[in-house]
Amino acid sequence: MKKPRTLPGGDLSDDASTPVLGPNQVKIDRARFPDLADLIGRLRFSTSDGRIWLDDQRMLLVHARALGSLRREMIELLGMDVTRGLMTRMGYESGVFDAQMARRVRAKNSLREMFVTGPQMHCLEGIGLSELVRLDFDIDKGEHFGEFIWSHQVEDEEHVRHFPVGTEPSCWMQVGYASGFSTEFMGRQILYREVECQSMGQPVCRIVGMPADLWGEEGAHDLQYLLPAALRSVPLSSHEPSSHGVNLPLADAGTDPSQPVGISPGFNSVAHMVQRVAPTNATVLFLGESGVGKEVFARMLHRQSARSQKPFIAVNCAAIPEHLIESELFGAERGAYTGATHSRAGRFERADGGTLFLDEIGTLSLNAQGNLLRVLQEGEIERLGDSQTRRVDVRVIAATNVDLREEAAAGRFREDLFFRLNVFPIRIVPLRERREDIPLLLMHFLTKYNRLHGRRITGFSQRAVDAVMSYAWPGNIRELENVVERGVILADGNSVIDAPQLFTSGEQFNDQQYSIGREGALIKADATKLLNAERPVEDGEVARVSRTVTALLQGSDEGGAGASLDDVETLLLRKALERASGNVAAAARLLGITRPQMVYRLKSRGISQQGE
């Protein structure tokens, strides 16, 4: 595999003059990374309970050779493609978590310093050394081009220890990490690909990242590794058949509204359960809050079943009047009730040979529940007003957002029907418990509504992404979809969607989000300020600082001496050091800077440090 000379987004060797950059645009060529002190300060070892923490994430120290042995056994047992997919998705999730941490740890830093947290974590976590070759991104325009060189890669070392030099790159976990980090950071799907690799006999590993849609067929192939096996449609390589059958092409995975989208453990768990039960004829009960995508997963189950060529009939039981529900489900003969001018088949007959999806089944009347139970047990239906029974071959998939066990205990739902439906329950977790899926869903719906409304919106602003990640989503994916469509309509053409264009109908930010304060303590973040399109209203602390600055400059306004910027900064350094009892690191935290920055400022002003 040769390094491409020209790629969408620019020539790798191009060093064109840097244009004037906007506030959310960064262009860097072979730049130094910022000091690691702020990241190292987030790493904590707790010997009292055997835990290691990096910021708010629990970490593990794992032997590299043990990881290599596990990787070898997975390849031998599952095949190269399946193993690559598992490790790519593992790295993707890790990248998402680190991008969220980067926003908290370096909230006061530049976008450049915030983004290169990812490559620095590459080093801090023992994966290898990253060298930045080129980084050019504009969050507002949704543009991204990155090139990095990796050396001392643990994945390569362990791969080569067990396998000969090959023709395909092997840094799967870290390519997934780079894609996940960049996608979370940019608010749109960014895909990194490895164009050189040490496992291919090359001296270093080289990765290049761009928006996924710019990669063409190669990008579509690599994106398949981010999908659970249940969502793939074709073997991932021409020389090794995939060990898992699949039904939906990747092209549809990004645009088909009936296709579930996600990468989180909760999503993968549901996809795995669907894949296991799909080939059978078992009754399936989807559980979960309203809007989590129960019908979407039901359609996915039908597509993966042997009944995929037969009808899929969906019925919203809550939308049908109680006196019509039986005729809708089982059909009616002419004259069975007032207005029945001709005989007609019900939903069960229309779904014969296929699948019948009963949504909101908890709203059925007790009489309708009894008739449904008979159909499930006997496989026969009887039209309303008819004495003839008809055999039907239907697989029933039910869904509800209420606890049927509690409903049965309260006498509102038949217990025998509950046990008949509860053959294979699948619980879909709410969106607030699988936030890793939100960046993918954002781009999924953005693509859908750009096409539907003829718009050319390029992505989401950083403020919009922060607001979306801070919101609790009580309406789950359905609410997220509606919010994105609203943003597509309100945003100007060829621009990005900002937070005020998403949240316009009084959404309440009750989610408990925290950031790190100046003194290193957790403070609750006010997410509602993200929605203020103008300058945020000054809170108590900002107002106090504003008054102080005004007082310092008062003398200058009135013809007096006033205070120079150097005098103010020197006084701040002295007061911070005094308040921290001479502890330089603590004083740096008070001022919101790193310890090396603090040391430099103290030395430049001749201020002595503790112990000197």
Coordinates of C-alpha atoms in Angstrom, one line a residue:
M1 CA 0.0 0.0 0.0
K2 CA 1.7 3.2 -1.2
K3 CA 1.4 6.6 0.3
P4 CA -1.0 8.7 -1.8
R5 CA 0.6 11.8 -3.3
T6 CA -2.6 13.8 -3.6
L7 CA -5.6 13.5 -1.5
P8 CA -8.9 15.3 -1.3
G9 CA -8.1 18.3 1.0
G10 CA -4.6 19.0 -0.3
D11 CA -1.2 17.6 -1.3
L12 CA 0.6 16.0 1.7
S13 CA 3.8 17.9 0.7
D14 CA 2.0 21.2 0.1
D15 CA 3.2 24.0 2.3
A16 CA 1.2 26.9 0.9
S17 CA 1.1 30.2 2.6
T18 CA -1.2 30.4 5.6
P19 CA -4.4 32.3 5.0
V20 CA -6.1 34.7 7.4
L21 CA -7.7 32.4 9.9
G22 CA -11.1 32.7 11.6
P23 CA -11.7 32.2 15.3
N24 CA -12.6 28.5 14.8
Q25 CA -10.0 27.8 12.2
V26 CA -6.5 26.3 12.9
K27 CA -3.6 25.6 10.5
I28 CA -0.5 24.1 11.9
D29 CA 2.6 22.6 10.2
R30 CA 5.1 20.5 12.3
A31 CA 4.3 22.5 15.4
R32 CA 5.4 21.7 18.9
F33 CA 2.8 20.3 21.3
P34 CA 2.0 22.2 24.5
D35 CA 3.3 21.0 27.8
L36 CA 1.9 17.8 29.2
A37 CA 1.7 19.0 32.8
D38 CA -2.1 19.7 32.7
L39 CA -2.8 16.2 31.4
I40 CA -0.4 14.5 33.7
G41 CA -2.1 16.3 36.6
R42 CA -5.3 14.5 35.7
L43 CA -3.8 11.1 36.2
R44 CA -4.3 9.7 39.7
F45 CA -3.4 6.4 41.3
S46 CA -5.5 5.2 44.2
T47 CA -3.8 2.4 46.1
S48 CA -6.6 2.3 48.7
D49 CA -9.2 0.9 46.3
G50 CA -7.0 -0.3 43.4
R51 CA -8.2 2.3 40.8
I52 CA -6.4 4.5 38.3
W53 CA -8.2 7.6 37.1
L54 CA -7.5 9.9 34.1
D55 CA -9.8 12.9 34.8
D56 CA -13.2 11.2 35.4
Q57 CA -12.4 8.0 33.5
R58 CA -11.1 4.8 35.1
M59 CA -8.0 3.5 33.4
L60 CA -6.0 0.2 33.3
L61 CA -2.4 -0.7 33.1
V62 CA -2.2 -3.6 30.7
H63 CA 0.9 -5.6 29.7
A64 CA 1.6 -4.9 26.0
R65 CA 2.5 -8.5 25.4
A66 CA -0.8 -9.7 27.0
L67 CA -2.7 -7.3 24.6
G68 CA -0.6 -8.7 21.7
S69 CA -1.5 -12.3 22.7
L70 CA -5.2 -11.4 22.9
R71 CA -5.0 -9.8 19.5
R72 CA -3.4 -12.8 18.0
E73 CA -6.0 -15.2 19.5
M74 CA -8.8 -13.0 18.3
I75 CA -7.4 -13.0 14.7
E76 CA -7.0 -16.8 14.7
L77 CA -10.4 -17.4 16.2
L78 CA -12.5 -14.6 14.6
G79 CA -10.6 -13.6 11.5
M80 CA -8.7 -10.5 10.6
D81 CA -11.7 -8.4 9.6
V82 CA -13.8 -9.1 12.7
T83 CA -10.8 -8.4 15.0
R84 CA -10.0 -5.2 13.2
G85 CA -13.6 -4.1 13.6
L86 CA -13.7 -4.8 17.3
M87 CA -10.4 -3.0 18.0
T88 CA -11.3 -0.1 15.7
R89 CA -14.5 0.5 17.6
M90 CA -12.7 0.1 20.9
G91 CA -10.3 2.9 19.9
Y92 CA -13.1 5.0 18.5
E93 CA -14.9 5.1 21.9
S94 CA -11.6 5.9 23.7
G95 CA -11.1 8.8 21.3
V96 CA -14.6 10.2 22.0
F97 CA -13.9 10.1 25.8
D98 CA -10.6 11.9 25.4
A99 CA -12.1 14.6 23.2
Q100 CA -14.7 15.3 25.9
M101 CA -11.9 15.5 28.4
A102 CA -9.8 17.8 26.2
R103 CA -12.7 20.3 26.3
R104 CA -12.8 20.3 30.1
V105 CA -9.0 20.3 30.7
R106 CA -8.1 22.9 28.1
A107 CA -11.3 24.9 28.1
K108 CA -9.2 28.1 28.4
N109 CA -6.6 27.1 25.8
S110 CA -6.6 27.7 22.1
L111 CA -8.4 25.3 19.7
R112 CA -4.9 24.0 18.6
E113 CA -3.9 23.1 22.1
M114 CA -7.3 21.6 22.7
F115 CA -7.1 19.4 19.6
V116 CA -3.6 18.1 20.0
T117 CA -4.6 16.7 23.4
G118 CA -5.4 13.6 21.3
P119 CA -1.9 13.0 20.0
Q120 CA -0.5 13.8 23.4
M121 CA -2.8 11.2 25.1
H122 CA -1.3 8.8 22.5
C123 CA 2.0 9.3 24.3
L124 CA 0.7 9.5 27.8
E125 CA -1.2 6.3 27.6
G126 CA 1.9 4.4 26.3
I127 CA 0.6 3.7 22.8
G128 CA 3.5 5.5 21.0
L129 CA 4.9 8.8 19.9
S130 CA 2.9 11.2 17.6
E131 CA 4.5 13.8 15.4
L132 CA 2.3 16.4 13.9
V133 CA 3.0 17.0 10.2
R134 CA 0.1 19.1 9.2
L135 CA -3.2 20.1 10.8
D136 CA -5.7 22.4 9.2
F137 CA -9.3 22.5 10.4
D138 CA -12.2 25.0 10.4
I139 CA -15.0 23.9 12.8
D140 CA -17.5 26.5 11.4
K141 CA -17.0 25.2 7.8
G142 CA -16.7 21.6 8.8
E143 CA -13.3 21.3 7.1
H144 CA -10.6 19.1 8.5
F145 CA -7.2 17.8 7.2
G146 CA -4.7 16.2 9.5
E147 CA -1.5 14.3 8.9
F148 CA 0.5 12.6 11.7
I149 CA 3.5 10.3 11.9
W150 CA 3.6 7.6 14.6
S151 CA 6.6 5.8 15.9
H152 CA 7.2 3.1 18.6
Q153 CA 3.6 1.9 18.0
V154 CA 2.7 -0.8 20.5
E155 CA 0.1 -2.3 18.1
D156 CA 2.7 -2.7 15.3
E157 CA 5.3 -4.1 17.7
E158 CA 2.9 -6.8 18.9
H159 CA 1.5 -7.5 15.5
V160 CA 5.0 -8.1 14.0
R161 CA 5.9 -10.2 17.0
H162 CA 3.2 -12.7 16.0
F163 CA 2.7 -12.2 12.2
P164 CA 5.0 -11.6 9.2
V165 CA 5.3 -8.3 7.4
G166 CA 2.1 -7.9 5.4
T167 CA 0.4 -5.6 2.8
E168 CA -2.2 -4.0 5.1
P169 CA -1.8 -1.6 8.0
S170 CA -2.4 -2.9 11.5
C171 CA -2.8 0.1 13.9
W172 CA -6.5 -0.5 14.1
M173 CA -7.2 0.7 17.6
Q174 CA -5.3 4.0 17.1
V175 CA -6.9 4.8 13.8
G176 CA -10.2 4.3 15.5
Y177 CA -9.0 6.6 18.3
A178 CA -8.0 9.3 15.9
S179 CA -11.4 9.1 14.0
G180 CA -13.4 9.1 17.3
F181 CA -11.5 12.0 18.8
S182 CA -11.7 14.1 15.6
T183 CA -15.4 13.3 15.0
E184 CA -16.3 14.3 18.6
F185 CA -14.1 17.5 18.3
M186 CA -15.4 18.6 14.9
G187 CA -19.1 17.7 15.3
R188 CA -19.0 15.7 12.0
Q189 CA -17.8 12.3 10.9
I190 CA -14.0 12.5 10.4
L191 CA -12.2 9.4 9.2
Y192 CA -8.5 8.8 9.6
R193 CA -6.7 6.2 7.4
E194 CA -3.3 4.7 7.8
V195 CA -1.3 5.3 4.6
E196 CA 2.0 3.9 5.8
C197 CA 2.6 1.3 8.5
Q198 CA 5.5 -0.3 10.2
S199 CA 3.8 -3.7 10.0
M200 CA 4.1 -3.3 6.2
G201 CA 7.9 -2.9 6.4
Q202 CA 7.8 0.9 6.4
P203 CA 9.9 3.0 8.9
V204 CA 7.0 4.8 10.5
C205 CA 3.3 4.9 10.5
R206 CA 1.5 7.8 8.8
I207 CA -2.1 8.6 9.1
V208 CA -4.2 11.1 7.2
G209 CA -7.7 12.4 8.3
M210 CA -10.5 14.1 6.4
P211 CA -14.3 14.3 6.5
A212 CA -15.5 10.7 5.7
D213 CA -17.4 11.7 2.6
L214 CA -14.1 13.0 0.9
W215 CA -12.4 9.6 1.0
G216 CA -14.7 8.0 -1.6
E217 CA -14.8 4.2 -1.9
E218 CA -11.8 3.7 0.3
G219 CA -13.5 5.7 3.1
A220 CA -16.7 3.7 2.7
H221 CA -14.8 0.5 3.1
D222 CA -13.0 1.7 6.2
L223 CA -16.1 3.1 7.8
Q224 CA -17.5 -0.5 7.7
Y225 CA -15.1 -1.3 10.6
L226 CA -16.9 1.2 12.8
L227 CA -20.2 -0.6 12.3
P228 CA -21.1 -3.7 14.4
A229 CA -21.2 -6.9 12.3
A230 CA -25.0 -6.8 12.4
L231 CA -25.0 -3.6 10.3
R232 CA -22.5 -4.6 7.6
S233 CA -23.6 -5.7 4.2
V234 CA -20.6 -7.0 2.3
P235 CA -17.3 -8.8 3.3
L236 CA -14.7 -6.3 4.3
S237 CA -11.9 -7.7 2.2
S238 CA -11.8 -9.5 -1.1
H239 CA -9.3 -12.1 0.1
E240 CA -11.0 -13.1 3.4
P241 CA -14.8 -13.5 3.6
S242 CA -16.5 -12.0 6.6
S243 CA -17.7 -14.4 9.2
H244 CA -20.9 -12.5 9.8
G245 CA -23.8 -12.2 7.4
V246 CA -25.3 -8.7 7.0
N247 CA -28.1 -7.0 5.1
L248 CA -27.7 -3.3 4.6
P249 CA -25.1 -1.5 2.4
L250 CA -22.9 1.1 4.2
A251 CA -24.2 3.7 1.8
D252 CA -27.6 3.2 3.2
A253 CA -26.4 3.2 6.7
G254 CA -25.7 6.9 6.4
T255 CA -28.8 7.9 4.6
D256 CA -31.6 5.4 5.2
P257 CA -33.9 6.8 7.9
S258 CA -34.9 3.2 8.9
Q259 CA -31.3 2.2 9.6
P260 CA -30.0 2.5 13.2
V261 CA -26.8 4.5 13.7
G262 CA -24.4 4.2 16.7
I263 CA -21.1 3.1 18.1
S264 CA -21.7 3.0 21.8
P265 CA -21.7 -0.2 24.0
G266 CA -25.5 0.2 24.5
F267 CA -26.1 0.4 20.8
N268 CA -23.8 -2.5 20.0
S269 CA -25.5 -4.6 22.7
V270 CA -28.9 -4.1 21.1
A271 CA -27.5 -4.8 17.6
H272 CA -26.0 -8.0 18.8
M273 CA -29.2 -9.2 20.4
V274 CA -31.1 -8.4 17.2
Q275 CA -28.6 -10.3 15.2
R276 CA -28.9 -13.4 17.5
V277 CA -32.7 -13.5 17.4
A278 CA -33.3 -12.4 13.8
P279 CA -32.9 -15.9 12.2
T280 CA -35.4 -17.4 14.5
N281 CA -39.2 -17.1 14.7
A282 CA -39.3 -16.1 18.3
T283 CA -41.6 -13.2 19.5
V284 CA -39.5 -10.2 20.4
L285 CA -40.5 -7.4 22.9
F286 CA -38.6 -4.1 22.5
L287 CA -38.5 -2.1 25.7
G288 CA -37.5 1.5 26.2
E289 CA -38.5 5.1 26.5
S290 CA -40.4 6.9 23.7
G291 CA -38.2 7.9 20.8
V292 CA -35.3 5.5 21.4
G293 CA -35.8 3.9 18.0
K294 CA -37.8 0.7 18.8
E295 CA -39.4 0.6 15.3
V296 CA -36.1 1.2 13.6
F297 CA -34.6 -1.8 15.4
A298 CA -37.7 -3.8 14.6
R299 CA -37.3 -3.1 10.9
M300 CA -33.6 -4.0 11.2
L301 CA -34.6 -7.3 12.7
H302 CA -37.1 -8.0 9.9
R303 CA -34.4 -7.3 7.3
Q304 CA -32.1 -9.8 8.9
S305 CA -34.7 -12.5 9.2
A306 CA -35.7 -15.2 6.7
R307 CA -39.0 -13.2 6.3
S308 CA -37.2 -10.2 4.8
Q309 CA -38.8 -10.6 1.4
K310 CA -42.3 -10.7 2.9
P311 CA -44.3 -7.8 4.3
F312 CA -43.4 -5.7 7.4
I313 CA -46.6 -4.2 8.8
A314 CA -46.3 -1.7 11.6
V315 CA -49.3 -0.8 13.8
N316 CA -49.3 2.0 16.4
C317 CA -51.9 0.6 18.8
A318 CA -52.2 3.9 20.7
A319 CA -53.3 5.7 17.5
I320 CA -56.3 3.4 16.7
P321 CA -59.6 4.0 18.5
E322 CA -60.5 1.3 21.0
H323 CA -63.7 0.3 19.1
L324 CA -61.7 -0.2 15.9
I325 CA -58.6 -2.0 17.1
E326 CA -60.0 -5.5 16.7
S327 CA -61.2 -4.9 13.1
E328 CA -57.8 -3.3 12.3
L329 CA -55.8 -6.2 13.6
F330 CA -58.1 -9.1 12.6
G331 CA -60.2 -7.7 9.8
A332 CA -64.0 -7.4 9.4
E333 CA -66.8 -8.9 7.3
R334 CA -69.3 -6.7 5.5
G335 CA -72.0 -5.6 7.9
A336 CA -70.0 -6.4 11.0
Y337 CA -70.5 -2.9 12.2
T338 CA -72.0 0.4 11.0
G339 CA -70.0 1.6 8.1
A340 CA -68.5 -1.8 7.2
T341 CA -69.7 -1.8 3.5
H342 CA -67.3 -4.5 2.4
S343 CA -65.1 -7.2 3.8
R344 CA -61.5 -6.4 4.4
A345 CA -58.4 -8.2 5.7
G346 CA -56.8 -7.0 9.0
R347 CA -53.1 -6.4 9.7
F348 CA -52.5 -10.0 10.6
E349 CA -53.6 -11.2 7.2
R350 CA -51.7 -8.5 5.4
A351 CA -48.5 -9.5 7.3
D352 CA -49.0 -13.3 6.5
G353 CA -45.6 -14.8 5.9
G354 CA -43.9 -11.7 7.2
T355 CA -43.6 -9.6 10.4
L356 CA -46.2 -7.6 12.3
F357 CA -44.9 -4.8 14.6
L358 CA -47.2 -3.8 17.4
D359 CA -46.0 -0.5 18.8
E360 CA -47.3 0.8 22.2
I361 CA -48.9 -2.6 22.9
G362 CA -49.5 -1.6 26.5
T363 CA -52.5 0.6 25.3
L364 CA -54.5 -2.4 24.0
S365 CA -57.9 -3.0 25.8
L366 CA -58.2 -6.2 27.8
N367 CA -60.6 -7.6 25.3
A368 CA -58.2 -7.0 22.4
Q369 CA -55.4 -8.5 24.5
G370 CA -57.4 -11.7 24.9
N371 CA -57.9 -12.0 21.1
L372 CA -54.3 -11.3 20.5
L373 CA -53.2 -14.0 23.0
R374 CA -55.4 -16.5 21.1
V375 CA -53.7 -15.6 17.8
L376 CA -50.2 -15.9 19.3
Q377 CA -51.1 -19.3 20.7
E378 CA -53.1 -20.9 17.9
G379 CA -51.9 -19.1 14.8
E380 CA -55.5 -18.4 13.8
I381 CA -57.5 -15.2 13.4
E382 CA -61.2 -14.7 13.1
R383 CA -62.5 -11.6 11.3
L384 CA -65.0 -9.4 13.1
G385 CA -68.5 -10.6 12.2
D386 CA -67.3 -13.9 10.8
S387 CA -67.4 -17.5 12.1
Q388 CA -64.6 -18.8 9.9
T389 CA -61.0 -19.1 11.2
R390 CA -58.1 -18.3 9.0
R391 CA -54.5 -19.6 9.5
V392 CA -51.8 -17.0 9.5
D393 CA -48.0 -17.3 9.6
V394 CA -46.9 -14.1 11.3
R395 CA -43.9 -13.2 13.4
V396 CA -45.0 -10.7 16.1
I397 CA -42.6 -8.0 17.3
A398 CA -44.0 -5.8 20.1
A399 CA -42.8 -2.6 21.7
T400 CA -43.8 -0.5 24.7
N401 CA -42.5 2.3 26.8
V402 CA -44.2 1.2 30.0
D403 CA -43.3 -1.6 32.4
L404 CA -45.7 -4.4 31.4
R405 CA -44.9 -6.4 34.5
E406 CA -46.1 -3.5 36.7
E407 CA -49.2 -3.1 34.4
A408 CA -50.0 -6.8 34.8
A409 CA -49.7 -6.5 38.6
A410 CA -52.1 -3.5 38.5
G411 CA -54.6 -5.5 36.4
R412 CA -54.3 -3.3 33.4
F413 CA -52.5 -5.8 31.2
R414 CA -53.1 -9.6 31.0
E415 CA -50.4 -11.5 32.7
D416 CA -50.6 -14.5 30.4
L417 CA -50.2 -12.2 27.4
F418 CA -47.2 -10.5 29.0
F419 CA -45.4 -13.9 29.5
R420 CA -46.3 -14.8 25.9
L421 CA -44.7 -11.6 24.5
N422 CA -41.8 -11.7 26.9
V423 CA -40.0 -14.5 25.0
F424 CA -37.0 -12.4 23.9
P425 CA -37.0 -8.9 25.5
I426 CA -34.5 -6.3 24.2
R427 CA -34.1 -3.1 26.2
I428 CA -32.9 -0.1 24.3
V429 CA -31.1 2.4 26.5
P430 CA -32.0 6.1 26.2
L431 CA -29.8 8.5 24.3
R432 CA -28.5 10.2 27.4
E433 CA -26.8 6.8 28.3
R434 CA -25.1 6.5 25.0
R435 CA -23.8 9.9 24.2
E436 CA -21.0 8.4 22.1
D437 CA -23.6 7.9 19.4
I438 CA -24.6 11.6 19.3
P439 CA -21.9 12.8 16.8
L440 CA -22.8 10.0 14.4
L441 CA -26.5 10.8 14.7
L442 CA -25.9 14.5 14.2
M443 CA -24.2 13.9 10.8
H444 CA -26.7 11.2 9.9
F445 CA -29.7 13.6 10.3
L446 CA -27.7 16.5 8.8
T447 CA -27.2 14.5 5.6
K448 CA -30.8 13.4 5.6
Y449 CA -32.3 16.9 6.0
N450 CA -29.7 18.6 3.7
R451 CA -31.0 16.3 1.0
L452 CA -34.7 16.6 1.9
H453 CA -34.7 20.4 2.1
G454 CA -32.1 21.2 -0.6
R455 CA -29.7 22.8 1.9
R456 CA -25.8 22.8 2.0
I457 CA -25.2 23.0 5.8
T458 CA -21.6 21.9 6.5
G459 CA -21.7 20.9 10.1
F460 CA -22.1 22.1 13.7
S461 CA -20.3 24.8 15.6
Q462 CA -18.3 23.9 18.7
R463 CA -20.9 25.7 20.9
A464 CA -23.7 23.6 19.2
V465 CA -21.8 20.4 19.9
D466 CA -21.2 21.4 23.6
A467 CA -24.9 22.2 24.0
V468 CA -26.0 19.0 22.4
M469 CA -23.7 16.9 24.6
S470 CA -25.0 18.8 27.7
Y471 CA -28.7 18.2 27.0
A472 CA -30.5 15.3 28.6
W473 CA -32.7 14.4 25.5
P474 CA -35.9 13.4 27.2
G475 CA -37.4 12.8 23.7
N476 CA -34.3 10.7 22.8
I477 CA -33.4 10.2 19.1
R478 CA -36.7 11.4 17.8
E479 CA -36.1 14.7 19.6
L480 CA -32.6 14.9 18.3
E481 CA -33.8 14.4 14.8
N482 CA -36.3 17.1 15.1
V483 CA -33.8 19.5 16.6
V484 CA -31.3 18.9 13.7
E485 CA -34.0 19.4 11.1
R486 CA -34.9 22.7 12.9
G487 CA -31.2 23.7 12.7
V488 CA -30.9 22.9 9.0
I489 CA -33.9 25.1 8.3
L490 CA -32.7 28.1 10.4
A491 CA -29.0 28.1 9.5
D492 CA -27.7 30.1 6.6
G493 CA -26.6 28.2 3.5
N494 CA -23.0 26.9 3.3
S495 CA -22.5 27.6 7.0
V496 CA -22.7 25.6 10.3
I497 CA -25.5 25.2 12.7
D498 CA -25.1 27.1 16.0
A499 CA -26.6 26.3 19.4
P500 CA -29.3 29.0 19.3
Q501 CA -30.6 27.5 16.0
L502 CA -31.1 24.1 17.6
F503 CA -32.7 24.9 20.9
T504 CA -35.6 27.4 20.3
S505 CA -38.6 25.9 22.1
G506 CA -37.7 26.3 25.8
E507 CA -35.6 23.1 26.3
Q508 CA -34.4 22.7 29.9
F509 CA -30.8 21.9 30.6
N510 CA -31.1 19.8 33.8
D511 CA -28.2 17.5 33.1
Q512 CA -25.5 17.7 35.7
Q513 CA -22.4 18.7 33.7
Y514 CA -19.3 19.8 35.5
S515 CA -16.0 21.5 34.6
I516 CA -12.8 22.1 36.5
G517 CA -12.6 25.5 38.3
R518 CA -9.5 27.7 38.7
E519 CA -8.7 26.0 42.0
G520 CA -9.0 22.5 40.6
A521 CA -12.4 21.8 42.1
L522 CA -15.5 20.6 40.2
I523 CA -18.0 23.3 39.4
K524 CA -21.4 22.9 37.8
A525 CA -21.5 24.2 34.2
D526 CA -24.3 26.4 33.1
A527 CA -25.2 24.9 29.8
T528 CA -28.0 27.5 29.1
K529 CA -25.3 30.1 28.5
L530 CA -24.4 28.2 25.3
L531 CA -27.7 29.2 23.8
N532 CA -27.2 33.0 24.2
A533 CA -26.4 34.2 20.7
E534 CA -25.1 37.5 22.1
R535 CA -22.4 38.0 24.7
P536 CA -23.2 35.9 27.8
V537 CA -24.6 37.8 30.8
E538 CA -21.9 38.4 33.3
D539 CA -22.2 36.2 36.4
G540 CA -21.0 37.3 39.9
E541 CA -17.3 36.4 39.3
V542 CA -17.1 38.0 35.9
A543 CA -18.9 41.1 37.2
R544 CA -16.5 41.4 40.1
V545 CA -13.4 41.1 37.8
S546 CA -15.0 43.7 35.5
R547 CA -15.4 46.2 38.4
T548 CA -11.8 45.5 39.5
V549 CA -10.4 46.2 36.0
T550 CA -12.5 49.4 35.8
A551 CA -11.2 50.6 39.1
L552 CA -7.6 49.9 38.0
L553 CA -8.1 51.9 34.9
Q554 CA -10.1 54.7 36.6
G555 CA -7.0 56.8 37.4
S556 CA -6.0 56.8 33.7
D557 CA -9.5 57.9 32.6
E558 CA -9.4 60.7 35.1
G559 CA -5.9 61.8 34.2
G560 CA -4.2 59.9 37.0
A561 CA -1.5 57.3 36.7
G562 CA -3.7 54.2 36.6
A563 CA -2.1 50.7 36.5
S564 CA -0.1 49.2 33.7
L565 CA -0.7 45.7 32.4
D566 CA 2.7 44.6 33.6
D567 CA 2.0 45.9 37.1
V568 CA -1.3 44.1 37.3
E569 CA 0.2 40.8 36.1
T570 CA 3.1 41.0 38.6
L571 CA 0.6 41.7 41.4
L572 CA -1.5 38.7 40.3
L573 CA 1.5 36.4 40.3
R574 CA 2.6 37.5 43.8
K575 CA -0.9 37.3 45.3
A576 CA -1.5 33.8 43.7
L577 CA 1.8 32.6 45.1
E578 CA 1.1 34.0 48.5
R579 CA -2.4 32.5 48.6
A580 CA -1.0 29.1 47.6
S581 CA 1.6 29.3 50.4
G582 CA 4.4 29.3 47.8
N583 CA 3.2 26.2 46.0
V584 CA 3.8 27.1 42.3
A585 CA 1.5 24.4 40.9
A586 CA -1.4 25.5 43.1
A587 CA -0.7 29.1 42.2
A588 CA -0.8 28.2 38.5
R589 CA -4.2 26.5 39.0
L590 CA -5.5 29.7 40.6
L591 CA -4.6 31.7 37.6
G592 CA -5.7 29.1 35.1
I593 CA -2.3 28.5 33.5
T594 CA 0.1 25.6 33.5
R595 CA 3.0 25.2 36.0
P596 CA 5.7 25.8 33.3
Q597 CA 3.9 29.0 32.2
M598 CA 3.8 30.1 35.9
V599 CA 7.6 29.4 36.4
Y600 CA 8.5 31.3 33.2
R601 CA 6.5 34.4 34.4
L602 CA 8.0 34.3 37.9
K603 CA 11.5 34.1 36.5
S604 CA 10.9 36.8 34.0
R605 CA 9.9 39.2 36.8
G606 CA 12.5 38.0 39.3
I607 CA 10.0 36.7 41.7
S608 CA 11.5 34.0 43.9
Q609 CA 9.8 30.6 44.2
Q610 CA 9.5 28.5 47.4
G611 CA 12.8 26.7 48.2
E612 CA 14.9 29.0 46.0

